[in-house]
XYZ file of N, CA and C in Angstrom:
318
model
N 21.537 -20.921 -21.567
C 20.351 -20.284 -21.258
C 19.959 -19.941 -22.600
N 19.019 -20.782 -23.152
C 18.387 -20.476 -24.507
C 16.854 -20.197 -24.611
N 16.179 -19.493 -25.167
C 15.105 -19.330 -25.412
C 14.232 -19.439 -26.841
N 14.988 -19.750 -27.514
C 15.032 -20.426 -28.634
C 14.635 -21.848 -29.081
N 14.035 -22.237 -29.916
C 14.235 -24.084 -30.257
C 13.789 -24.701 -29.288
N 12.798 -24.450 -28.545
C 11.971 -25.271 -27.481
C 12.717 -25.599 -26.156
N 14.222 -24.603 -25.985
C 15.003 -24.778 -24.840
C 14.462 -23.818 -23.787
N 14.532 -24.322 -22.542
C 13.985 -22.938 -21.498
C 14.728 -22.165 -20.931
N 14.125 -21.054 -20.706
C 15.352 -20.074 -19.991
C 15.004 -19.787 -18.863
N 16.004 -20.070 -18.102
C 15.862 -20.280 -16.368
C 16.802 -18.671 -16.001
N 16.387 -18.529 -14.608
C 17.342 -16.978 -14.115
C 17.030 -17.567 -12.532
N 17.918 -16.785 -11.836
C 17.723 -16.834 -10.555
C 17.520 -15.308 -9.955
N 17.086 -15.149 -8.606
C 16.359 -14.132 -8.338
C 16.523 -14.351 -6.281
N 17.713 -13.647 -5.945
C 17.905 -13.629 -4.656
C 17.471 -12.343 -3.871
N 16.450 -12.388 -2.945
C 16.163 -11.124 -2.249
C 17.135 -10.979 -0.827
N 17.954 -12.090 -0.758
C 18.356 -12.194 0.623
C 20.002 -11.443 0.364
N 20.498 -10.345 1.138
C 21.576 -9.768 0.835
C 22.449 -10.800 2.208
N 21.734 -10.913 3.244
C 22.475 -11.635 4.338
C 21.697 -12.478 5.131
N 21.932 -13.209 6.102
C 21.035 -13.825 6.959
C 21.479 -15.528 6.667
N 21.026 -16.556 7.481
C 21.199 -17.681 7.479
C 20.134 -18.689 6.678
N 20.107 -19.798 7.245
C 19.212 -20.664 5.989
C 17.797 -20.804 6.747
N 17.734 -20.221 7.927
C 16.469 -20.216 8.681
C 15.969 -18.796 8.185
N 16.235 -17.755 7.710
C 15.647 -16.747 7.250
C 15.162 -16.709 5.819
N 15.325 -17.678 5.211
C 15.145 -17.652 3.790
C 14.576 -18.848 3.408
N 13.732 -19.177 2.075
C 13.233 -20.190 1.513
C 13.717 -20.286 0.307
N 13.900 -21.368 -0.565
C 14.288 -20.958 -1.912
C 13.277 -22.007 -2.566
N 12.591 -21.444 -3.689
C 11.641 -21.681 -4.348
C 11.561 -21.685 -5.938
N 11.040 -22.465 -6.641
C 11.379 -22.414 -8.186
C 9.632 -22.063 -8.427
N 9.920 -21.195 -9.360
C 9.016 -20.638 -10.224
C 8.608 -20.604 -11.171
N 7.557 -21.405 -11.763
C 7.066 -21.743 -13.205
C 6.436 -20.812 -13.786
N 6.438 -20.297 -15.114
C 5.836 -19.608 -15.874
C 5.102 -19.995 -17.214
N 4.002 -19.899 -17.245
C 3.263 -20.584 -18.457
C 2.684 -19.694 -19.133
N 2.335 -19.770 -20.532
C 1.778 -19.147 -21.877
C 1.992 -17.623 -21.366
N 0.657 -16.827 -20.963
C 1.163 -15.534 -21.411
C 2.102 -15.017 -20.250
N 2.165 -15.512 -19.231
C 3.342 -15.022 -18.141
C 4.415 -15.347 -18.745
N 4.596 -16.305 -19.421
C 6.122 -16.772 -20.067
C 6.274 -15.585 -20.859
N 5.740 -15.064 -21.868
C 5.644 -14.040 -22.650
C 5.787 -12.710 -22.056
N 5.453 -12.552 -20.817
C 5.214 -11.243 -20.399
C 6.999 -11.317 -19.445
N 7.576 -12.549 -18.953
C 8.708 -12.293 -18.540
C 10.023 -12.358 -19.525
N 10.079 -12.178 -20.748
C 10.542 -11.949 -21.588
C 11.189 -13.777 -21.889
N 10.003 -14.546 -22.058
C 10.329 -15.737 -22.358
C 10.925 -17.009 -21.102
N 10.947 -16.596 -20.103
C 11.667 -17.493 -18.722
C 10.315 -18.381 -18.519
N 11.051 -19.595 -18.723
C 9.975 -20.927 -18.526
C 10.243 -21.040 -16.958
N 11.264 -20.569 -16.252
C 11.232 -21.048 -14.800
C 12.543 -20.213 -13.985
N 12.231 -19.761 -13.053
C 13.399 -19.228 -12.129
C 13.531 -19.574 -10.764
N 14.797 -19.383 -10.431
C 14.480 -19.694 -8.825
C 14.536 -18.561 -8.150
N 13.919 -18.455 -6.932
C 14.054 -17.132 -6.125
C 13.965 -17.595 -4.865
N 14.585 -16.436 -4.093
C 14.738 -16.859 -2.576
C 13.872 -15.610 -1.804
N 12.561 -15.935 -0.851
C 11.945 -15.080 -0.287
C 12.210 -15.312 1.561
N 11.723 -14.275 2.045
C 12.115 -14.734 3.340
C 10.984 -15.687 4.195
N 11.730 -16.487 5.101
C 10.724 -17.618 5.527
C 9.403 -17.143 6.098
N 8.200 -17.881 6.132
C 6.785 -17.523 5.959
C 6.595 -16.606 5.307
N 6.933 -16.353 3.828
C 6.328 -15.497 2.953
C 4.894 -16.304 2.286
N 3.980 -15.752 2.068
C 2.962 -16.218 1.247
C 3.048 -16.298 -0.496
N 2.122 -17.115 -1.078
C 2.138 -16.977 -2.465
C 2.132 -15.516 -2.748
N 1.236 -14.561 -2.183
C 0.881 -13.590 -2.449
C 2.212 -12.579 -2.413
N 3.127 -12.751 -1.587
C 4.458 -12.010 -1.369
C 5.436 -12.626 -2.453
N 5.016 -13.663 -2.764
C 5.978 -14.072 -3.888
C 5.457 -13.368 -5.407
N 4.412 -13.539 -5.480
C 3.785 -12.746 -6.632
C 3.984 -11.128 -6.466
N 3.929 -10.451 -5.551
C 4.141 -9.162 -5.277
C 5.881 -8.857 -5.709
N 6.736 -9.903 -5.294
C 8.108 -9.579 -5.751
C 8.364 -10.022 -7.122
N 7.606 -10.937 -7.814
C 7.783 -11.222 -9.184
C 7.177 -9.924 -10.245
N 6.361 -9.192 -9.681
C 5.438 -8.296 -10.381
C 6.410 -7.032 -10.025
N 7.043 -7.051 -9.357
C 8.293 -5.736 -8.995
C 9.553 -6.199 -9.886
N 9.665 -7.367 -10.360
C 10.888 -7.486 -11.292
C 10.343 -7.497 -12.531
N 9.134 -7.970 -12.803
C 8.517 -7.958 -14.145
C 7.350 -7.163 -13.994
N 7.027 -6.213 -14.191
C 6.337 -5.260 -14.248
C 5.034 -5.294 -15.163
N 5.403 -6.058 -16.310
C 4.455 -6.366 -17.108
C 3.137 -7.527 -16.466
N 3.737 -8.323 -15.569
C 2.957 -9.205 -15.276
C 1.531 -8.804 -14.757
N 1.733 -7.375 -14.273
C 0.425 -6.810 -13.805
C -0.568 -7.022 -14.671
N -0.532 -6.798 -15.641
C -1.697 -7.052 -16.921
C -2.364 -8.592 -16.644
N -1.764 -9.485 -16.289
C -2.917 -10.576 -16.091
C -2.761 -10.918 -14.542
N -2.429 -10.061 -13.564
C -2.509 -10.644 -12.465
C -3.730 -10.426 -11.801
N -4.398 -10.057 -12.216
C -6.248 -9.964 -11.521
C -6.962 -11.495 -12.219
N -6.363 -12.116 -13.098
C -6.867 -13.434 -13.522
C -6.362 -14.715 -13.567
N -4.880 -14.403 -13.101
C -4.109 -15.707 -13.059
C -4.701 -16.424 -11.957
N -4.102 -17.714 -11.961
C -4.286 -18.896 -10.844
C -2.442 -19.320 -10.356
N -2.567 -19.440 -9.169
C -1.466 -20.145 -8.672
C -1.593 -21.621 -8.655
N -0.315 -22.314 -8.827
C -0.521 -23.864 -8.030
C 0.817 -23.836 -7.505
N 0.615 -24.622 -6.414
C 2.005 -24.553 -5.271
C 2.086 -26.266 -5.499
N 3.203 -26.867 -5.911
C 3.516 -28.401 -5.755
C 2.656 -28.880 -6.553
N 2.059 -28.108 -7.813
C 1.215 -29.163 -9.156
C -0.352 -29.057 -8.509
N -0.939 -28.425 -7.268
C -1.797 -27.953 -6.599
C -2.470 -26.777 -6.820
N -3.574 -26.395 -7.272
C -3.939 -24.739 -7.245
C -4.074 -24.238 -5.740
N -3.591 -22.978 -5.498
C -3.884 -22.790 -4.326
C -3.878 -21.047 -4.245
N -4.418 -20.964 -3.131
C -4.855 -19.401 -2.629
C -3.442 -18.407 -2.624
N -3.532 -17.263 -2.911
C -2.348 -16.254 -2.281
C -1.841 -16.505 -1.106
N -2.788 -16.923 0.196
C -2.474 -16.768 1.385
C -1.353 -17.801 1.894
N -1.313 -18.852 1.057
C -0.434 -20.232 1.091
C 0.899 -19.460 1.767
N 1.411 -20.210 2.586
C 2.755 -20.132 3.138
C 3.301 -21.039 2.325
N 4.695 -20.382 1.706
C 5.386 -21.324 0.732
C 6.599 -21.806 1.786
N 7.460 -23.053 1.127
C 8.309 -23.895 2.205
C 9.304 -23.916 0.949
N 10.790 -23.902 1.717
C 11.876 -24.436 0.863
C 11.754 -25.383 0.150
N 11.747 -25.208 -1.370
C 11.814 -26.126 -2.636
C 10.634 -26.523 -3.043
N 9.699 -25.641 -2.728
C 8.630 -25.414 -3.335
C 8.408 -24.753 -4.924
N 7.405 -25.348 -5.424
C 7.247 -25.193 -7.038
C 6.059 -24.334 -7.203
N 6.124 -23.148 -7.513
C 5.027 -22.229 -7.486
C 4.706 -21.995 -9.110
N 3.390 -22.417 -9.412
C 3.249 -22.023 -10.912
C 2.332 -20.834 -11.216
N 2.696 -19.855 -12.389
C 2.154 -18.757 -12.720
C 1.163 -19.136 -14.061
N -0.403 -19.338 -13.768
C -1.152 -19.596 -15.164
C -2.204 -18.491 -15.055
N -1.679 -18.237 -16.263
C -2.757 -17.417 -16.853
C -4.053 -17.632 -17.187
N -4.723 -16.898 -17.831
C -5.990 -17.341 -18.271
C -5.998 -18.046 -19.582
N -6.394 -18.926 -19.949
C -6.045 -19.974 -21.123
C -7.617 -20.028 -21.718
N -7.513 -19.739 -23.050
C -8.533 -20.056 -24.006
C -8.689 -20.868 -25.061
N -9.733 -21.651 -25.518
C -9.376 -22.759 -26.352
C -10.834 -22.890 -26.957
N -10.846 -24.402 -27.652
C -12.249 -24.861 -28.285
C -12.389 -26.361 -27.927
């Protein structure tokens, strides 16, 4: 796992101490721009959440792990499987959740 030289750094986050496959789902979280900076350079990470969790639940879990994300929480947008999504959307196994902070430019 390297954060320098364009290589991406990844991490795994497991919220389940026990249970079976029906009780949790595994998703991939992608961090872009400022969100990546606030997570210490992580490009992406695997995360397990209870079945039935929403994007909002995932975001709460991410902010608990990376409190600095609170800085952009009110202005970020989320994408689920490459489509913008509201925080109320339920995530499914193998979904990809992208954290997209505001981007400025000309």
